[in-house]
XYZ file of C-alpha atoms in Angstrom:
738
model
C 13.213 2.849 10.832
C 9.520 2.735 8.521
C 7.590 3.766 12.292
C 8.833 6.649 11.784
C 8.265 9.887 10.521
C 9.356 10.953 7.329
C 12.301 13.505 7.383
C 11.012 16.940 6.302
C 13.832 16.381 3.504
C 12.396 13.542 1.829
C 8.885 15.277 2.386
C 9.915 17.988 0.371
C 11.491 16.042 -2.935
C 7.748 13.306 -2.717
C 6.494 17.291 -3.509
C 9.034 18.286 -5.928
C 8.361 14.862 -7.526
C 5.353 14.237 -8.349
C 4.304 18.122 -9.398
C 8.192 18.928 -10.935
C 6.911 20.042 -14.772
C 4.746 23.390 -12.584
C 8.322 24.061 -10.856
C 10.470 24.030 -13.593
C 10.590 26.366 -16.915
C 10.994 24.058 -20.179
C 13.700 24.487 -22.833
C 13.795 24.684 -26.579
C 14.461 21.203 -26.400
C 11.063 19.645 -24.182
C 13.553 19.331 -21.386
C 13.212 21.111 -17.850
C 14.581 23.508 -16.415
C 13.956 24.508 -12.719
C 12.412 28.042 -11.409
C 15.101 28.401 -8.903
C 18.545 29.543 -9.633
C 19.887 28.533 -6.725
C 21.828 25.304 -6.006
C 20.721 22.213 -4.168
C 23.176 20.960 -1.510
C 25.232 17.925 -3.240
C 23.210 15.354 -0.712
C 19.930 16.600 -1.567
C 20.597 16.613 -5.159
C 21.673 12.416 -4.511
C 18.387 11.647 -3.225
C 15.512 14.008 -5.591
C 17.286 11.855 -8.502
C 17.491 8.380 -6.855
C 13.154 9.959 -5.433
C 12.844 10.495 -9.274
C 14.349 6.621 -10.385
C 12.850 4.559 -7.608
C 9.275 6.233 -8.976
C 10.217 5.441 -12.932
C 9.265 9.390 -13.441
C 13.538 10.043 -15.413
C 13.456 10.164 -19.189
C 14.453 13.132 -21.942
C 12.361 15.682 -20.018
C 13.444 15.394 -16.544
C 16.761 14.518 -16.389
C 17.240 18.216 -17.709
C 16.583 19.985 -14.869
C 20.685 18.361 -13.845
C 22.241 20.055 -16.625
C 24.088 23.002 -16.077
C 25.357 23.843 -12.632
C 22.201 24.233 -10.252
C 22.493 20.567 -9.606
C 26.011 19.062 -7.879
C 25.775 15.071 -8.161
C 27.963 12.445 -6.944
C 26.589 9.290 -6.419
C 24.160 8.955 -9.078
C 21.511 6.624 -9.872
C 19.892 6.377 -13.169
C 18.187 2.756 -12.296
C 15.529 2.054 -15.043
C 16.062 5.893 -17.198
C 14.074 5.749 -20.125
C 16.694 7.570 -22.074
C 18.256 8.526 -24.409
C 22.228 9.491 -25.277
C 22.398 12.364 -25.430
C 20.475 13.401 -22.168
C 22.606 10.747 -20.462
C 26.156 12.605 -21.563
C 23.597 16.364 -20.766
C 22.699 15.426 -17.748
C 24.981 13.200 -15.907
C 28.391 13.543 -17.071
C 29.321 16.760 -16.259
C 29.625 16.664 -13.022
C 32.477 14.666 -10.191
C 30.884 11.247 -9.991
C 32.443 8.938 -7.773
C 29.925 6.672 -8.175
C 26.872 5.488 -11.167
C 24.381 3.149 -11.264
C 22.775 3.249 -14.459
C 21.265 -0.725 -13.961
C 18.059 -0.983 -16.139
C 18.596 1.124 -18.734
C 16.536 1.140 -21.543
C 17.845 -0.134 -24.291
C 18.836 3.380 -26.762
C 21.349 3.595 -23.427
C 24.634 0.997 -24.229
C 27.405 0.116 -21.887
C 28.938 1.723 -24.695
C 27.187 5.606 -24.653
C 27.765 5.604 -20.444
C 31.387 3.971 -20.302
C 32.140 6.307 -23.100
C 30.024 9.393 -21.952
C 31.767 9.668 -18.954
C 34.840 9.031 -20.203
C 34.185 12.160 -22.375
C 35.302 13.810 -18.479
C 38.989 13.266 -17.583
C 38.041 14.068 -13.959
C 35.713 11.188 -14.045
C 38.278 8.963 -16.030
C 40.136 9.451 -13.017
C 37.948 9.657 -10.321
C 35.290 7.498 -10.609
C 35.773 4.944 -8.367
C 31.841 2.501 -8.265
C 30.252 2.273 -11.994
C 26.397 -0.073 -11.383
C 25.479 -1.231 -15.897
C 23.571 -3.918 -14.737
C 21.479 -5.517 -17.439
C 21.934 -3.376 -20.410
C 22.787 -4.173 -23.990
C 26.455 -3.322 -25.983
C 26.429 -1.883 -28.526
C 24.445 -3.061 -31.901
C 27.006 -1.466 -34.501
C 30.211 -3.070 -32.296
C 29.609 -5.449 -29.993
C 33.514 -6.212 -29.571
C 34.245 -1.948 -28.803
C 36.935 -1.557 -26.515
C 35.845 1.518 -23.729
C 36.060 0.331 -19.823
C 40.415 1.117 -19.920
C 39.940 5.098 -19.830
C 38.329 4.305 -16.485
C 41.702 4.454 -14.468
C 39.845 5.355 -11.267
C 37.509 1.805 -10.930
C 37.541 0.286 -7.990
C 33.824 -1.604 -8.958
C 32.430 -2.771 -11.212
C 28.786 -4.356 -12.122
C 28.076 -5.976 -15.077
C 25.787 -8.304 -14.764
C 22.383 -10.124 -17.243
C 25.018 -7.793 -20.205
C 26.364 -10.416 -23.055
C 29.871 -8.897 -21.511
C 32.226 -11.706 -22.979
C 36.027 -12.691 -22.694
C 37.469 -9.973 -24.149
C 35.650 -7.230 -22.277
C 36.337 -8.855 -19.098
C 40.788 -9.372 -20.323
C 40.094 -5.127 -21.111
C 38.468 -4.947 -17.435
C 41.241 -6.983 -15.260
C 43.460 -3.961 -16.415
C 42.152 -1.640 -14.661
C 44.762 -0.766 -12.167
C 43.089 0.175 -9.216
C 39.666 -2.762 -9.924
C 38.731 -4.745 -6.123
C 35.508 -5.117 -6.892
C 33.774 -7.289 -9.665
C 30.435 -8.764 -10.513
C 30.137 -10.715 -13.568
C 27.269 -12.571 -13.376
C 24.800 -14.056 -15.495
C 27.177 -12.491 -18.968
C 28.705 -14.540 -21.023
C 32.139 -15.351 -19.720
C 33.549 -18.349 -20.059
C 37.000 -18.334 -19.168
C 37.777 -16.447 -15.981
C 41.658 -17.193 -16.481
C 42.499 -13.535 -16.995
C 41.771 -12.223 -13.874
C 45.055 -13.772 -12.448
C 45.911 -10.108 -14.360
C 44.612 -7.906 -11.234
C 45.540 -11.300 -8.766
C 46.773 -8.389 -5.490
C 44.043 -6.375 -5.884
C 40.633 -8.059 -6.858
C 39.068 -8.979 -3.404
C 35.875 -9.259 -4.065
C 33.804 -11.617 -7.383
C 30.374 -12.316 -7.612
C 29.778 -14.761 -10.556
C 25.939 -15.980 -10.285
C 25.285 -18.263 -13.129
C 28.112 -17.998 -15.447
C 25.964 -20.517 -17.587
C 28.219 -20.275 -20.752
C 32.268 -20.893 -18.161
C 33.595 -24.284 -19.555
C 36.655 -23.863 -17.618
C 37.646 -26.810 -16.479
C 37.438 -27.674 -12.642
C 40.898 -28.128 -12.025
C 41.984 -24.355 -13.670
C 39.285 -22.622 -12.070
C 40.106 -23.854 -8.884
C 44.779 -22.995 -10.110
C 42.794 -19.596 -10.686
C 41.228 -18.785 -7.359
C 44.891 -20.399 -5.675
C 46.075 -16.909 -7.827
C 43.780 -14.827 -6.538
C 45.012 -14.835 -3.074
C 43.710 -11.500 -1.696
C 39.868 -12.007 -2.104
C 37.611 -11.500 0.587
C 34.652 -12.570 -0.966
C 33.843 -15.700 -3.783
C 30.243 -16.393 -5.518
C 29.808 -18.880 -7.125
C 26.742 -19.674 -6.433
C 23.584 -20.801 -9.353
C 20.069 -21.333 -10.326
C 19.401 -24.497 -9.108
C 19.785 -27.593 -11.055
C 23.406 -25.943 -11.809
C 25.485 -29.691 -12.711
C 29.108 -27.814 -11.689
C 30.694 -29.461 -9.293
C 33.249 -26.554 -9.098
C 31.758 -26.058 -5.649
C 31.642 -28.838 -4.408
C 35.258 -28.852 -4.900
C 36.678 -26.745 -3.643
C 35.118 -27.073 -0.092
C 37.890 -29.941 -0.405
C 41.258 -27.293 -0.347
C 43.107 -26.584 2.301
C 45.333 -24.489 0.703
C 43.279 -22.243 -1.673
C 42.215 -18.200 -0.502
C 43.132 -17.835 3.093
C 41.827 -14.525 3.161
C 38.295 -15.751 2.193
C 35.337 -14.061 4.633
C 32.029 -14.206 2.687
C 31.974 -17.401 0.167
C 28.461 -17.692 -1.722
C 27.692 -21.449 -2.825
C 23.456 -21.077 -3.153
C 22.210 -23.564 -5.470
C 24.971 -25.936 -6.130
C 24.413 -29.692 -5.674
C 26.450 -32.031 -3.347
C 26.623 -29.841 -0.415
C 27.392 -31.777 2.873
C 26.913 -29.857 6.644
C 30.571 -31.753 7.328
C 32.256 -30.170 3.892
C 31.578 -26.300 4.273
C 32.310 -26.895 8.187
C 35.348 -28.292 8.064
C 35.935 -25.048 5.149
C 34.860 -22.441 7.373
C 36.539 -23.303 10.659
C 40.072 -23.309 8.304
C 39.428 -20.194 7.059
C 38.347 -18.103 10.419
C 37.862 -15.007 9.399
C 35.013 -16.506 7.773
C 31.938 -14.056 7.999
C 29.158 -15.188 5.608
C 28.486 -18.956 3.684
C 25.195 -18.410 1.802
C 23.289 -22.188 1.449
C 20.215 -21.655 -0.509
C 18.856 -24.073 -2.290
C 21.009 -26.514 -1.288
C 21.396 -29.736 1.724
C 23.497 -28.193 3.921
C 22.937 -25.599 6.223
C 21.540 -28.052 9.530
C 23.362 -27.612 12.144
C 24.214 -26.165 15.243
C 27.142 -23.929 13.824
C 26.094 -23.089 9.975
C 22.623 -21.826 11.821
C 23.621 -18.014 11.830
C 22.798 -17.499 14.716
C 26.464 -16.560 15.764
C 29.215 -14.017 14.017
C 29.148 -16.483 11.028
C 25.235 -15.075 9.275
C 24.491 -18.220 6.281
C 21.429 -17.423 3.961
C 19.368 -20.515 4.010
C 16.163 -22.038 4.299
C 15.930 -24.225 7.606
C 15.573 -21.619 9.488
C 14.013 -16.909 10.130
C 18.414 -15.706 10.641
C 19.118 -17.897 7.422
C 15.599 -16.785 5.353
C 16.600 -13.396 6.064
C 19.669 -13.485 5.305
C 18.591 -15.039 1.875
C 16.578 -11.698 1.501
C 18.575 -9.137 2.642
C 21.752 -10.933 -0.063
C 19.665 -12.051 -2.858
C 17.159 -9.572 -3.339
C 18.039 -8.373 -7.165
C 18.134 -12.537 -8.385
C 14.703 -13.364 -8.556
C 15.541 -17.640 -8.485
C 16.864 -16.874 -4.652
C 14.008 -14.680 -3.470
C 11.507 -17.156 -4.632
C 13.485 -20.098 -3.272
C 13.088 -18.364 0.221
C 9.796 -16.599 -0.123
C 8.727 -20.642 -0.216
C 10.560 -21.927 3.487
C 9.605 -18.223 5.029
C 5.738 -19.113 3.659
C 6.610 -22.943 6.068
C 7.826 -20.807 8.390
C 5.437 -17.588 9.102
C 2.654 -20.502 8.951
C 1.673 -20.439 12.683
C 3.760 -17.108 13.482
C 2.747 -15.600 16.528
C 5.032 -11.991 17.034
C 5.062 -8.943 14.568
C 8.031 -8.934 11.946
C 8.762 -5.623 10.715
C 11.775 -6.283 9.331
C 10.209 -9.455 8.201
C 8.043 -7.640 5.968
C 10.448 -5.372 4.838
C 12.026 -7.726 2.950
C 9.137 -9.153 1.471
C 8.425 -5.198 0.132
C 11.803 -5.477 -1.568
C 11.339 -8.111 -3.475
C 8.095 -7.890 -4.632
C 9.018 -4.385 -6.341
C 12.263 -6.509 -7.717
C 10.394 -8.794 -9.393
C 7.398 -7.777 -10.149
C 6.605 -9.844 -13.464
C 7.567 -12.562 -11.754
C 5.058 -14.582 -10.965
C 6.307 -16.918 -8.415
C 7.780 -14.201 -7.007
C 4.612 -12.158 -6.323
C 2.796 -16.040 -5.826
C 4.622 -16.814 -2.812
C 5.101 -12.722 -1.474
C 1.421 -13.072 -0.952
C 0.691 -16.107 1.091
C 4.519 -14.328 3.128
C 2.358 -10.969 3.626
C -0.613 -13.270 4.584
C 1.178 -14.827 7.033
C 3.232 -11.506 8.496
C 0.350 -9.407 8.537
C -2.797 -11.838 9.409
C -5.286 -11.320 12.733
C -3.751 -8.758 15.371
C -0.094 -9.496 13.699
C -1.033 -5.542 11.838
C -1.857 -3.975 14.505
C 1.607 -3.624 15.430
C 2.227 -2.391 11.590
C 4.107 0.154 10.757
C 2.440 1.743 8.603
C 4.313 2.829 6.006
C 5.105 -0.893 5.532
C 2.124 -2.155 5.749
C 1.027 0.631 2.920
C 3.783 0.398 1.170
C 2.816 -3.683 0.711
C -0.792 -3.639 0.452
C 0.076 -1.021 -3.338
C 1.791 -4.118 -3.858
C -0.636 -6.568 -3.750
C -3.500 -4.352 -5.560
C -0.294 -4.400 -8.718
C 0.351 -8.251 -8.512
C -3.496 -8.786 -8.761
C -3.657 -6.861 -11.821
C -0.260 -7.617 -13.891
C -2.345 -12.044 -12.640
C -6.032 -11.764 -12.591
C -6.476 -15.367 -12.956
C -4.042 -16.520 -10.982
C -6.675 -16.853 -8.232
C -4.551 -18.034 -5.316
C -2.633 -14.933 -5.449
C -5.961 -12.946 -5.771
C -6.925 -14.314 -2.862
C -3.617 -13.765 -0.757
C -4.526 -10.610 -1.513
C -8.123 -10.177 -0.250
C -7.215 -12.062 3.185
C -4.528 -9.701 2.979
C -7.362 -6.404 2.692
C -9.225 -7.976 5.445
C -6.913 -7.165 8.658
C -8.973 -3.902 10.285
C -6.527 -1.937 10.671
C -5.514 -1.866 7.181
C -8.592 -0.820 6.082
C -8.565 1.479 8.080
C -5.085 3.261 8.965
C -3.423 2.791 6.129
C -3.266 4.877 3.256
C -3.378 2.679 -0.257
C -5.544 2.767 -2.916
C -9.238 2.150 -1.764
C -11.090 2.286 -4.833
C -8.494 -0.341 -7.198
C -8.904 -2.007 -3.733
C -12.512 -1.775 -3.951
C -12.663 -2.203 -7.308
C -11.285 -6.158 -6.962
C -13.526 -6.759 -4.071
C -16.278 -5.978 -6.863
C -15.271 -8.623 -8.557
C -14.632 -11.321 -6.310
C -17.750 -10.631 -4.367
C -19.817 -11.289 -8.143
C -18.176 -14.176 -8.442
C -17.888 -15.858 -6.192
C -19.766 -18.296 -4.476
C -17.910 -19.923 -1.282
C -19.520 -18.181 1.618
C -16.535 -18.044 3.851
C -15.169 -15.569 0.397
C -17.682 -14.262 -0.182
C -18.125 -12.977 4.208
C -14.703 -12.068 3.880
C -15.328 -9.613 0.581
C -18.458 -8.197 2.527
C -17.020 -7.358 5.009
C -14.474 -5.187 3.258
C -16.471 -3.609 0.981
C -18.603 -1.921 3.281
C -15.391 -0.738 5.529
C -13.735 0.330 2.430
C -17.626 2.345 0.827
C -17.042 4.610 3.811
C -13.461 5.242 2.241
C -14.758 5.818 -0.690
C -15.092 9.999 -2.466
C -17.816 10.979 -3.526
C -16.091 11.083 -7.325
C -15.044 7.391 -6.408
C -18.541 6.363 -5.342
C -19.397 7.560 -8.744
C -16.928 6.090 -11.478
C -18.259 2.454 -9.207
C -22.102 3.273 -9.864
C -21.872 0.348 -12.316
C -20.397 -1.945 -10.270
C -21.940 -1.341 -7.269
C -25.995 -1.345 -8.754
C -24.247 -4.934 -9.259
C -22.690 -5.151 -5.180
C -26.351 -4.226 -4.801
C -27.869 -6.898 -6.450
C -25.701 -9.332 -5.133
C -25.736 -8.216 -1.825
C -29.384 -8.641 -1.244
C -29.314 -12.619 -3.008
C -27.290 -13.547 -0.084
C -30.048 -11.209 2.150
C -32.790 -13.184 0.952
C -30.937 -16.537 1.247
C -29.942 -15.300 5.022
C -33.667 -14.105 5.906
C -35.545 -17.156 3.965
C -32.792 -19.955 5.870
C -33.590 -18.421 9.273
C -29.723 -17.452 9.921
C -28.644 -14.666 11.352
C -24.688 -15.717 11.591
C -21.610 -13.140 10.115
C -22.339 -13.021 7.017
C -25.707 -11.892 7.286
C -24.661 -8.926 10.480
C -21.242 -8.618 7.894
C -24.011 -8.319 4.406
C -26.816 -5.489 6.010
C -22.834 -2.674 7.676
C -22.539 -2.713 3.682
C -25.483 -2.083 1.701
C -25.834 0.649 5.485
C -22.722 2.119 4.289
C -23.055 1.777 0.557
C -25.639 2.999 0.845
C -24.965 6.175 2.582
C -24.896 9.677 1.270
C -25.494 7.621 -2.425
C -28.602 8.403 -4.003
C -27.041 6.449 -6.330
C -27.747 3.417 -4.657
C -30.132 3.814 -2.888
C -31.794 3.773 -5.847
C -30.504 0.378 -6.486
C -31.673 -0.950 -3.058
C -35.529 0.343 -4.541
C -35.372 -0.668 -7.524
C -33.783 -4.397 -6.496
C -36.912 -4.612 -4.506
C -34.824 -3.809 -1.439
C -37.652 -2.261 0.910
C -40.049 -5.039 0.428
C -36.908 -7.487 1.547
C -35.764 -5.565 3.989
C -39.310 -5.224 5.819
C -39.582 -8.748 5.837
C -35.764 -8.316 7.707
C -37.178 -6.527 10.757
C -41.560 -8.150 10.005
C -38.998 -12.303 10.834
C -36.480 -10.924 13.117
C -37.678 -8.631 15.879
C -35.928 -9.708 19.001
C -32.284 -8.967 17.234
C -31.681 -5.562 17.724
C -28.609 -5.368 15.549
C -30.121 -6.461 12.245
C -32.936 -3.935 13.247
C -31.279 -0.835 14.169
C -28.560 -1.507 10.248
C -31.561 -2.078 8.503
C -33.421 0.588 10.345
C -29.486 2.856 9.344
C -30.029 1.715 5.691
C -33.707 2.999 5.508
C -32.702 6.113 6.733
C -29.885 6.560 4.347
C -32.837 5.568 1.979
C -35.588 8.670 3.755
C -32.520 11.233 2.981
C -32.327 11.533 -0.171
C -36.176 13.706 -1.666
C -36.388 11.516 -4.673
C -36.900 8.820 -3.860
C -39.466 10.125 -1.499
C -42.727 8.680 -3.713
C -41.161 4.899 -3.211
C -41.070 4.770 0.929
C -44.712 6.843 0.511
C -45.977 3.028 1.260
C -49.221 2.909 4.589
C -47.322 0.077 6.171
C -43.896 0.724 5.656
C -44.994 4.011 7.321
C -46.939 2.802 9.755
C -44.234 -0.197 10.799
C -41.495 2.287 11.022
C -43.655 4.128 13.468
C -44.099 1.266 15.863
C -41.438 1.282 16.437
C -40.591 4.711 17.569
C -41.326 3.625 21.524
C -38.664 0.669 20.801
C -36.887 -0.745 23.723
C -33.509 -0.599 21.868
C -32.062 3.218 21.593
C -31.456 2.603 18.677
C -33.802 0.777 16.861
C -36.103 4.419 17.667
C -32.692 6.592 16.784
C -33.678 5.327 13.437
C -37.031 5.177 13.475
C -36.927 8.773 14.056
C -35.075 9.752 11.716
C -37.387 7.290 9.469
C -40.101 9.533 10.417
C -38.789 13.550 10.383
C -37.630 13.393 6.661
C -40.358 12.197 5.484
C -42.233 14.564 7.328
C -39.574 17.501 6.875
C -40.777 17.946 3.395
C -44.234 19.222 3.440
C -47.844 18.465 3.246
C -48.009 17.947 -0.605
C -44.878 16.018 -0.589
C -47.025 13.426 2.245
C -49.197 11.149 -0.162
C -51.175 8.999 2.523
C -53.242 10.674 4.930
C -53.232 13.752 5.761
C -54.946 12.186 9.296
C -51.444 10.453 9.613
C -49.127 12.471 9.026
C -50.446 14.965 11.530
C -50.361 11.682 14.406
C -46.704 11.135 13.306
C -45.763 14.646 14.111
C -47.619 14.200 17.704
C -46.248 10.530 17.656
C -42.841 11.634 16.459
C -42.639 14.637 19.395
C -44.168 13.028 21.921
C -41.198 9.981 21.410
C -38.334 12.194 20.993
C -38.812 13.700 24.526
C -38.807 10.521 26.135
C -35.627 9.651 25.505
C -32.313 9.727 27.304
C -30.208 12.907 27.312
C -28.035 12.589 24.085
C -24.787 11.897 26.663
C -26.857 8.345 26.321
C -25.025 5.511 24.923
C -25.949 3.676 21.782
C -23.779 0.407 21.384
C -23.424 1.535 18.021
C -22.459 4.996 17.338
C -23.614 6.330 14.346
C -21.287 7.880 12.369
C -21.419 10.003 9.277
C -19.001 11.313 6.746
C -21.153 14.412 7.056
C -23.920 16.384 8.897
C -25.537 17.372 5.360
C -28.302 15.482 5.538
C -28.964 16.691 9.643
C -28.611 20.622 7.975
C -32.698 21.089 6.206
C -34.323 19.318 9.210
C -33.216 22.147 11.276
C -34.511 24.327 9.017
C -38.389 22.406 9.425
C -39.178 25.525 12.363
C -43.648 24.515 11.797
C -42.243 20.611 12.480
C -40.202 21.031 16.015
C -39.597 17.246 16.459
C -38.205 16.820 13.232
C -35.481 19.535 14.404
C -35.442 18.433 18.225
C -34.439 14.513 16.204
C -31.616 16.060 14.057
C -30.715 18.640 16.809
C -30.121 15.981 19.668
C -28.807 13.627 17.038
C -25.209 16.172 15.686
C -25.043 16.950 19.912
C -25.128 13.231 20.583
C -21.817 12.999 17.589
C -20.822 15.519 18.906
C -20.679 15.003 22.793
C -18.467 11.685 21.682
C -16.441 12.511 19.245
C -16.134 16.546 19.517
C -12.990 16.850 17.037
C -14.108 15.483 14.127
C -17.867 16.025 14.006
C -17.752 20.337 15.323
C -14.867 20.310 12.249
C -17.235 19.183 9.852
C -19.805 22.262 11.348
C -17.350 24.640 10.885
C -16.507 23.802 6.980
C -19.545 23.012 6.428
C -21.064 26.004 7.296
C -23.622 24.201 9.937
C -22.584 26.244 12.236
C -25.427 29.175 10.910
C -27.976 26.799 10.919
C -27.695 26.574 14.336
C -27.799 30.318 14.848
C -30.277 31.084 13.175
C -32.196 28.917 15.508
C -31.261 30.971 18.224
C -31.966 33.997 16.456
C -34.888 32.739 16.010
C -37.920 33.455 18.921
C -39.983 31.102 17.931
C -38.131 29.150 18.303
C -39.373 25.901 20.286
C -37.715 25.785 24.120
C -36.450 22.273 23.758
C -34.326 22.780 20.699
C -33.225 26.270 21.710
C -31.335 23.883 24.149
C -30.321 21.303 22.455
C -28.765 23.688 20.463
C -27.052 26.144 22.480
C -25.829 23.147 24.304
C -24.162 22.247 20.444
C -22.915 25.359 21.331
C -20.566 24.893 23.366
C -18.820 22.419 22.150
C -17.453 24.014 19.124
C -17.182 27.021 21.439
C -14.556 24.376 23.363
C -13.213 23.086 19.984
C -12.541 26.651 17.851
C -10.743 27.730 21.754
C -8.668 24.892 21.546
C -7.743 24.717 17.866
C -8.914 28.406 16.644
C -11.647 30.411 15.411
C -12.285 30.509 11.608
C -12.378 34.036 10.160
C -15.576 33.436 8.670
C -16.863 32.464 12.102
C -15.464 35.349 13.868
C -18.469 37.923 11.509
C -21.153 34.811 12.852
C -20.199 34.968 15.202
C -19.931 38.482 15.767
C -23.598 38.591 13.685
C -25.332 36.068 16.250
C -24.641 38.094 19.479
C -25.429 41.015 17.715
């Protein structure tokens, strides 16, 4: 499912909740009301509410859209809603609800508020079947107020992590249709009153019932009475002192219809005892053994019809994560075992990563969960494994990792795990996530780490992230980038002094190249940090390494595009060296050298502060060199990639300098023939065609420039034939042909 596109309903609902105010009007009390009077189908209304709850958007204002008759709710999820008791009553209690999940709502709404509100509807009294009130508070004025008896239709009740007492349990046990009860982590001390519903109770969950004080024989006597029970959960956090699970396994005449038993976290549990218990009850399909000393035999492997939660193998761990997503103690335990299982993973496991995501999302403030989850996520996405993962899952896990880093900024191992997860090229290139937040994090790591391995990873990441940031985002990171440029130049200088051409050196050059791409401020940082002098040394130190040469020249080309930095480049040694590289045997070296010279020449005689004789010589040398180049369809080892084509347009307008025009036209034609969809569309979006039409219409245009321009326009015609022609281009083309 995660590999499939989002459904149209999901897309529409996400658009609606992302900008809800736009589709609403505000009532006098500040609550919202949808503008449209048409009703939403009940299933869509339920899904809308669940989407809002998932994004934690439910408050007194937004729940107003569920007032009145525009919506019809049936299965309502209002988890973690931050609303008042009045808003709850107005928005939800007039609907014909059969299910309500109100887990984790804010303290302003108590258990009594919810139950009393629901009880105000006769229809809900008789027909509400499922109610989840986990982690709510009882009434502060009257915590012993009884209110459940009015919900006579209730079949399923979950009230975990609530100060729910024996008296409350007695009231609930009297509900005439109750079949499933979850009283985990409550204040119940004695469950004897459950005998009152022995003929209808099928599921009983009592995880972590710390205050249970009844004796083991008395507890087992109650179990004997609950003869129709299919599911029993008496699991506990590890180190539980209770002997109830151990003693229960030794009973033969108890719970004959049991299908599921969870004793995770219990002591004294053996494989032999569990196996004997299960074999006596052939209907059993699940046993929970996580955090016990059992689950190591073939019978209990979890690979057959009997499912087992545990830590011995992948099946057991997956089962544990599916069942215990809400229980931090078990999620942490399962993640620990999962980390061990996945250390040498060679197969992509999206179903496992999905379970990791659920565990992380459910426990955002639990350090142990987040730390172990980050290690598991790294194992599941490292090296080539990310390539086979659905983008949706990768996006979710990266966003959660970034959130964990923000929550626990001092936890070095967690931060390192996230950095390593981010280093996947698939994730950096293809996966949507908050790249701005990621860039800030990586910059901080780069500046604070001396470990060369970590430095190399951080440099590689920032070199790719820099190209993915918008101009506005890059501008917000100006201060950080100033520090980064200095740090990267330190690495380059260190490697140059050591004459060391390793991967860190090349990643660092790539990072600087990408950081300065159409980034005038960062180019200024480069110059201010004496980058020009250093890069001249690099060119001279490694003249035979074409990869180093073209990376250095690519960055210097970025700097040369910045008009304000032109005077800084007017150094005789610099321009002389660049001009010598025009005749290099390596095409990439020639290409970027010509780009630097073209940009410096394009600004006219007055901007050229060196010898005018030298300028005329460079004009001839550039033009002569370009005429010897192969056709633009030729292959370059490193295909240039451009964020936009705007730097080329001023060069195309230099009609007195055909060499400058040739370089710009050759460059545009080269990338258009290699990646036509991207760059033809870019020419259209940036109104770059006008510059090409100007050349075509000018009788004085150089023949070579005109030829290259015509070839570009042919690619454009093919592109528009396939994708269609924008209206403003039809007018522009008609004017050109006229």
